[in-house]
Structures are given as structure tokens and as C-alpha cells.
């Protein structure tokens, strides 16, 4: 069967950027930045991207494009049948696993867009937002229905194929996402008191930087670039031979970082405008679905047209960001099932969707009817989240860097990143150095930190 490629370089980069720009850019990066020394944190984060993120991203691109195969097939080819082939399978598994809980949050963003558009937050007292969220997620039906819609949209895009589905949707959604982000950031910085918010976000405070901060920056850089879950490898398998790998990786990392910083410009001016303590807004779901709806209503005028527009666009932005990431995860699994088991794309995608639906619904219900099912104090959703983020991702990333740095044929590597000698690669030695030493060591530290091993020593 003919394998499709992306139709253009721009399309390829936008699709990969779509994978990278996701919930992490909005609900984690800004708050981490504000609390960890502002510009100081951003500098460390960018250094992590350069020293750790880019080398791994380039390696994933390279393995995908060289083999033109799904992630499991790609690693099987480049590993020459050695046990390293399991790294590819691990990536597929990780991506598939993450998609199950990621879709649940994608569904929440749809519900909150709906609530915003219908002005449902009008005259809601500040302390009620927590209850609204609790009641929503514990309801057995509503989150599940939104989940069906969210997964339905992903399924539709995936079954349309690489060019007419993934690429076309990225070309539409990524510029939309960018325009909305700029619009919201501009509105937000015009609010009275915005400068305090910007200071909180940007003022460098090196005294806040500790080894924990650096670990946090590394972990975030890694997650934000969608590394080690097969996404970039799979997308790169649709790159044509002329796509410059290093330059594309830099573009993706740049877009991802700019959007993350701009998300901070959307959030903090409003938080300071209403005199809220930025250290109390929370992070993740608490920030996004409890603190921010209230912050936006108060900062922009309860129930006003501006508040409705701002809040609606903000949740729509999150929805688009989550959707493009979710599409990339689905494609990892679809390419795998389709190619490894020789099925049509439609059939492969349907199997993937069916699995996500079942596991996704379990994750979704774990805030309500299934909340009694726990393991290590976590409900099903948190098990998926923590196991993939804290265990599978770091292990995958470490293995990819070791494989690319120590095992993969050096000549092949050089040929591929220089596009057969067409491009100059003055950074080659540094790249290999990072893959061999910096990345594996750095990722092991993040891993040990995340599973709490460092706390044992304290
Ligand atoms: N990079 C995404 C983000 O920042 C994370 C992600 C992407 C997670 C794709 C899963 C799949 O949110």
C-alpha cells in the first residue's frame, strides 16, 4: 500500500507543533514559571530544550523519516532485530495510554467552552466554582458524552488520512490557535494592574532557582515537546527526504515555547487584576477549571460580553491545543495497528478508537461512579496520568537517547541529519555528546525525582 507523506514542509511543522502545543503549555508552564523565578526559569527551560529536548526530538525525527514506518516498525528496522526494538513498542504503548486520560481533559475543555458561551458563570459566587467542577466531573453522563464527541472528532480527522486529515486540520487549527492566543494576551495585558502580572511572570529571581527547579524545567521541556511517546517519530515518518530535520525541530520548539510564554500573559494579568494571590491559583485542572473561570469573570466584568468572549475563546483555545495533541497520539497507535497488522486505515483507526473509548470512559468515570477504584491512593485517571508521565515517559526518553547516542550507526545519523550531505551540521558533535551523556543523566535525575526517590534521602 502507498504510504502518504505530508504535502508541504509548513504542514509537517504545524502538525508536529500541534502535537507539542497542548494542555501543558497553558496549565503548567506559566504557573511553574511564575513560581520558580520568572525569566530565570524561562532561561533554564530554554537551556533544557536546547541541551536535552532538541537532540531527542531530532533523533525521533530522524528515526521516523529514515524508516518511513510507524514507531514500532521504525525501531525494529533501526535496531536490526536487537532488543532495542522494544523502545518503539514502548513509545506506541505510552502514546496510546496517555491518550486515554488526555481525551478526558479534552472533553472537559469542550464543556467549559459551552458553559462560557452560554454565560453560565454569570453571578456565580467565587467559592462555587470548585463545586461546579466537582459536580460536573462526578456526573456519570455529561463528561462521558463530551468524551464521545471529542474522540469522535479525533477519529474523523484520523480516518481522513495524513494529508486531508492531519495536515489540513493542523494548517487550520494552528494559525487559529495562534491568533486566539495573541488576541487573549493583548486583551489581558491591557487590564488595569496587568504589569504586576507580567512582572510575576518575567522578573528574573535567581534566588528561587534550586536543583528542584532545574528538574522541573527538564520534566516540563520533555513533556511539552511530546517526546518519547512516538508522536514525533510517527509524524516524521511522513516527512519527505528534503525536510531539514534540525531546522524543523527548532521551529517546533520555538512555536511551543512562544505559545507557553504567551499563555502566561493571558493568565497572570487577570489574576493580579482581581488581587488574587498567584500562589493560590493552583496548577493543572484546579487552575484551569476552578480558579480561571472565576478570575476571568471578575477581571473582565461578570456576565459582560467581554467576559463571555474572553472565557469562551480561552477554553476553545485549550480545546484546540488538546485536540491537535490528541490527534498526534491517535496517529501513533493507528499507524502501528494499520502497518503492523496489515489493516486498512479505517479499520486500524476504529480499533484504536474503540480501545480509547473504553479506557477513556473508565478514566472519566473515575471521578464519579468509579471513584472507589484506587491504587496507591490514585483513581483510574491519576493512575494513567502518573504512570505514563512519571514512569513510561522518562524511561522511553532515556532509552531513545541512549539508543541514538550509543547504538545507532553514526554514519547513518550524520547522513540523515545532513540530508545526504546537502546541509551543514556543525552541531553534530554536541548533539551526540548530549545524547550520550547529558540526556540520559538528566532524564534519570528527573525520573528519580518524580518517583520520589530524592525525598527518601532528605
Ligand atoms: N506536548 C503536550 C502538551 O504540552 C503533551 C502531550 C502531547 C501529551 C501529546 C500527550 C500527547 O500538553
mmCIF file with all atom_site columns, N, CA, C and O in Angstrom, residues 316-338:
data_model
loop_
_atom_site.group_PDB
_atom_site.id
_atom_site.type_symbol
_atom_site.label_atom_id
_atom_site.label_alt_id
_atom_site.label_comp_id
_atom_site.label_asym_id
_atom_site.label_entity_id
_atom_site.label_seq_id
_atom_site.pdbx_PDB_ins_code
_atom_site.Cartn_x
_atom_site.Cartn_y
_atom_site.Cartn_z
_atom_site.occupancy
_atom_site.B_iso_or_equiv
_atom_site.pdbx_formal_charge
_atom_site.auth_seq_id
_atom_site.auth_comp_id
_atom_site.auth_asym_id
_atom_site.auth_atom_id
_atom_site.pdbx_PDB_model_num
ATOM 1  N N  . UNK A 1 316 ? -11.853 27.480 24.231 1.00 0.00 ? 316 UNK A N  1
ATOM 2  C CA . UNK A 1 316 ? -11.750 26.967 22.863 1.00 0.00 ? 316 UNK A CA 1
ATOM 3  C C  . UNK A 1 316 ? -10.273 26.771 22.491 1.00 0.00 ? 316 UNK A C  1
ATOM 4  O O  . UNK A 1 316 ? -9.897  25.787 21.856 1.00 0.00 ? 316 UNK A O  1
ATOM 5  N N  . UNK A 1 317 ? -9.450  27.717 22.935 1.00 0.00 ? 317 UNK A N  1
ATOM 6  C CA . UNK A 1 317 ? -8.008  27.602 22.707 1.00 0.00 ? 317 UNK A CA 1
ATOM 7  C C  . UNK A 1 317 ? -7.465  26.311 23.329 1.00 0.00 ? 317 UNK A C  1
ATOM 8  O O  . UNK A 1 317 ? -6.712  25.561 22.704 1.00 0.00 ? 317 UNK A O  1
ATOM 9  N N  . UNK A 1 318 ? -7.884  26.061 24.559 1.00 0.00 ? 318 UNK A N  1
ATOM 10 C CA . UNK A 1 318 ? -7.441  24.826 25.219 1.00 0.00 ? 318 UNK A CA 1
ATOM 11 C C  . UNK A 1 318 ? -7.923  23.601 24.459 1.00 0.00 ? 318 UNK A C  1
ATOM 12 O O  . UNK A 1 318 ? -7.206  22.611 24.310 1.00 0.00 ? 318 UNK A O  1
ATOM 13 N N  . UNK A 1 319 ? -9.149  23.694 23.976 1.00 0.00 ? 319 UNK A N  1
ATOM 14 C CA . UNK A 1 319 ? -9.718  22.573 23.213 1.00 0.00 ? 319 UNK A CA 1
ATOM 15 C C  . UNK A 1 319 ? -8.875  22.305 21.955 1.00 0.00 ? 319 UNK A C  1
ATOM 16 O O  . UNK A 1 319 ? -8.500  21.154 21.690 1.00 0.00 ? 319 UNK A O  1
ATOM 17 N N  . UNK A 1 320 ? -8.554  23.360 21.233 1.00 0.00 ? 320 UNK A N  1
ATOM 18 C CA . UNK A 1 320 ? -7.771  23.179 20.001 1.00 0.00 ? 320 UNK A CA 1
ATOM 19 C C  . UNK A 1 320 ? -6.391  22.618 20.339 1.00 0.00 ? 320 UNK A C  1
ATOM 20 O O  . UNK A 1 320 ? -5.890  21.693 19.685 1.00 0.00 ? 320 UNK A O  1
ATOM 21 N N  . UNK A 1 321 ? -5.780  23.160 21.404 1.00 0.00 ? 321 UNK A N  1
ATOM 22 C CA . UNK A 1 321 ? -4.447  22.689 21.795 1.00 0.00 ? 321 UNK A CA 1
ATOM 23 C C  . UNK A 1 321 ? -4.502  21.206 22.169 1.00 0.00 ? 321 UNK A C  1
ATOM 24 O O  . UNK A 1 321 ? -3.648  20.409 21.755 1.00 0.00 ? 321 UNK A O  1
ATOM 25 N N  . UNK A 1 322 ? -5.537  20.829 22.916 1.00 0.00 ? 322 UNK A N  1
ATOM 26 C CA . UNK A 1 322 ? -5.664  19.424 23.332 1.00 0.00 ? 322 UNK A CA 1
ATOM 27 C C  . UNK A 1 322 ? -5.963  18.544 22.129 1.00 0.00 ? 322 UNK A C  1
ATOM 28 O O  . UNK A 1 322 ? -5.443  17.426 22.008 1.00 0.00 ? 322 UNK A O  1
ATOM 29 N N  . UNK A 1 323 ? -6.785  19.065 21.224 1.00 0.00 ? 323 UNK A N  1
ATOM 30 C CA . UNK A 1 323 ? -7.188  18.251 20.075 1.00 0.00 ? 323 UNK A CA 1
ATOM 31 C C  . UNK A 1 323 ? -5.995  17.912 19.168 1.00 0.00 ? 323 UNK A C  1
ATOM 32 O O  . UNK A 1 323 ? -5.812  16.754 18.779 1.00 0.00 ? 323 UNK A O  1
ATOM 33 N N  . UNK A 1 324 ? -5.179  18.917 18.858 1.00 0.00 ? 324 UNK A N  1
ATOM 34 C CA . UNK A 1 324 ? -4.055  18.640 17.957 1.00 0.00 ? 324 UNK A CA 1
ATOM 35 C C  . UNK A 1 324 ? -3.060  17.671 18.606 1.00 0.00 ? 324 UNK A C  1
ATOM 36 O O  . UNK A 1 324 ? -2.463  16.842 17.923 1.00 0.00 ? 324 UNK A O  1
ATOM 37 N N  . UNK A 1 325 ? -2.908  17.767 19.925 1.00 0.00 ? 325 UNK A N  1
ATOM 38 C CA . UNK A 1 325 ? -2.028  16.807 20.612 1.00 0.00 ? 325 UNK A CA 1
ATOM 39 C C  . UNK A 1 325 ? -2.647  15.413 20.588 1.00 0.00 ? 325 UNK A C  1
ATOM 40 O O  . UNK A 1 325 ? -1.963  14.419 20.352 1.00 0.00 ? 325 UNK A O  1
ATOM 41 N N  . UNK A 1 326 ? -3.950  15.365 20.833 1.00 0.00 ? 326 UNK A N  1
ATOM 42 C CA . UNK A 1 326 ? -4.628  14.069 20.875 1.00 0.00 ? 326 UNK A CA 1
ATOM 43 C C  . UNK A 1 326 ? -4.592  13.398 19.499 1.00 0.00 ? 326 UNK A C  1
ATOM 44 O O  . UNK A 1 326 ? -4.420  12.177 19.400 1.00 0.00 ? 326 UNK A O  1
ATOM 45 N N  . UNK A 1 327 ? -4.729  14.198 18.447 1.00 0.00 ? 327 UNK A N  1
ATOM 46 C CA . UNK A 1 327 ? -4.664  13.632 17.093 1.00 0.00 ? 327 UNK A CA 1
ATOM 47 C C  . UNK A 1 327 ? -3.299  12.969 16.878 1.00 0.00 ? 327 UNK A C  1
ATOM 48 O O  . UNK A 1 327 ? -3.192  11.864 16.335 1.00 0.00 ? 327 UNK A O  1
ATOM 49 N N  . UNK A 1 328 ? -2.247  13.625 17.347 1.00 0.00 ? 328 UNK A N  1
ATOM 50 C CA . UNK A 1 328 ? -0.905  13.056 17.140 1.00 0.00 ? 328 UNK A CA 1
ATOM 51 C C  . UNK A 1 328 ? -0.750  11.744 17.906 1.00 0.00 ? 328 UNK A C  1
ATOM 52 O O  . UNK A 1 328 ? -0.096  10.813 17.447 1.00 0.00 ? 328 UNK A O  1
ATOM 53 N N  . UNK A 1 329 ? -1.378  11.669 19.068 1.00 0.00 ? 329 UNK A N  1
ATOM 54 C CA . UNK A 1 329 ? -1.296  10.423 19.836 1.00 0.00 ? 329 UNK A CA 1
ATOM 55 C C  . UNK A 1 329 ? -2.077  9.305  19.160 1.00 0.00 ? 329 UNK A C  1
ATOM 56 O O  . UNK A 1 329 ? -1.643  8.161  19.124 1.00 0.00 ? 329 UNK A O  1
ATOM 57 N N  . UNK A 1 330 ? -3.220  9.661  18.641 1.00 0.00 ? 330 UNK A N  1
ATOM 58 C CA . UNK A 1 330 ? -4.035  8.657  17.961 1.00 0.00 ? 330 UNK A CA 1
ATOM 59 C C  . UNK A 1 330 ? -3.282  8.124  16.745 1.00 0.00 ? 330 UNK A C  1
ATOM 60 O O  . UNK A 1 330 ? -3.300  6.923  16.453 1.00 0.00 ? 330 UNK A O  1
ATOM 61 N N  . UNK A 1 331 ? -2.604  9.017  16.057 1.00 0.00 ? 331 UNK A N  1
ATOM 62 C CA . UNK A 1 331 ? -1.903  8.595  14.846 1.00 0.00 ? 331 UNK A CA 1
ATOM 63 C C  . UNK A 1 331 ? -0.781  7.600  15.171 1.00 0.00 ? 331 UNK A C  1
ATOM 64 O O  . UNK A 1 331 ? -0.506  6.689  14.394 1.00 0.00 ? 331 UNK A O  1
ATOM 65 N N  . UNK A 1 332 ? -0.136  7.773  16.321 1.00 0.00 ? 332 UNK A N  1
ATOM 66 C CA . UNK A 1 332 ? 0.905   6.822  16.727 1.00 0.00 ? 332 UNK A CA 1
ATOM 67 C C  . UNK A 1 332 ? 0.328   5.412  16.739 1.00 0.00 ? 332 UNK A C  1
ATOM 68 O O  . UNK A 1 332 ? 0.884   4.474  16.154 1.00 0.00 ? 332 UNK A O  1
ATOM 69 N N  . UNK A 1 333 ? -0.823  5.286  17.413 1.00 0.00 ? 333 UNK A N  1
ATOM 70 C CA . UNK A 1 333 ? -1.422  3.961  17.548 1.00 0.00 ? 333 UNK A CA 1
ATOM 71 C C  . UNK A 1 333 ? -2.021  3.481  16.229 1.00 0.00 ? 333 UNK A C  1
ATOM 72 O O  . UNK A 1 333 ? -1.898  2.308  15.865 1.00 0.00 ? 333 UNK A O  1
ATOM 73 N N  . UNK A 1 334 ? -2.651  4.398  15.496 1.00 0.00 ? 334 UNK A N  1
ATOM 74 C CA . UNK A 1 334 ? -3.270  3.992  14.228 1.00 0.00 ? 334 UNK A CA 1
ATOM 75 C C  . UNK A 1 334 ? -2.217  3.503  13.236 1.00 0.00 ? 334 UNK A C  1
ATOM 76 O O  . UNK A 1 334 ? -2.390  2.463  12.587 1.00 0.00 ? 334 UNK A O  1
ATOM 77 N N  . UNK A 1 335 ? -1.124  4.255  13.127 1.00 0.00 ? 335 UNK A N  1
ATOM 78 C CA . UNK A 1 335 ? -0.067  3.835  12.194 1.00 0.00 ? 335 UNK A CA 1
ATOM 79 C C  . UNK A 1 335 ? 0.457   2.459  12.608 1.00 0.00 ? 335 UNK A C  1
ATOM 80 O O  . UNK A 1 335 ? 0.710   1.594  11.766 1.00 0.00 ? 335 UNK A O  1
ATOM 81 N N  . UNK A 1 336 ? 0.579   2.265  13.911 1.00 0.00 ? 336 UNK A N  1
ATOM 82 C CA . UNK A 1 336 ? 1.073   0.987  14.416 1.00 0.00 ? 336 UNK A CA 1
ATOM 83 C C  . UNK A 1 336 ? 0.127   -0.160 14.040 1.00 0.00 ? 336 UNK A C  1
ATOM 84 O O  . UNK A 1 336 ? 0.537   -1.132 13.397 1.00 0.00 ? 336 UNK A O  1
ATOM 85 N N  . UNK A 1 337 ? -1.127  -0.017 14.402 1.00 0.00 ? 337 UNK A N  1
ATOM 86 C CA . UNK A 1 337 ? -2.082  -1.103 14.153 1.00 0.00 ? 337 UNK A CA 1
ATOM 87 C C  . UNK A 1 337 ? -2.204  -1.352 12.651 1.00 0.00 ? 337 UNK A C  1
ATOM 88 O O  . UNK A 1 337 ? -2.168  -2.496 12.178 1.00 0.00 ? 337 UNK A O  1
ATOM 89 N N  . UNK A 1 338 ? -2.327  -0.278 11.892 1.00 0.00 ? 338 UNK A N  1
ATOM 90 C CA . UNK A 1 338 ? -2.519  -0.404 10.447 1.00 0.00 ? 338 UNK A CA 1
ATOM 91 C C  . UNK A 1 338 ? -1.347  -1.126 9.790  1.00 0.00 ? 338 UNK A C  1
ATOM 92 O O  . UNK A 1 338 ? -1.544  -2.059 9.011  1.00 0.00 ? 338 UNK A O  1
#
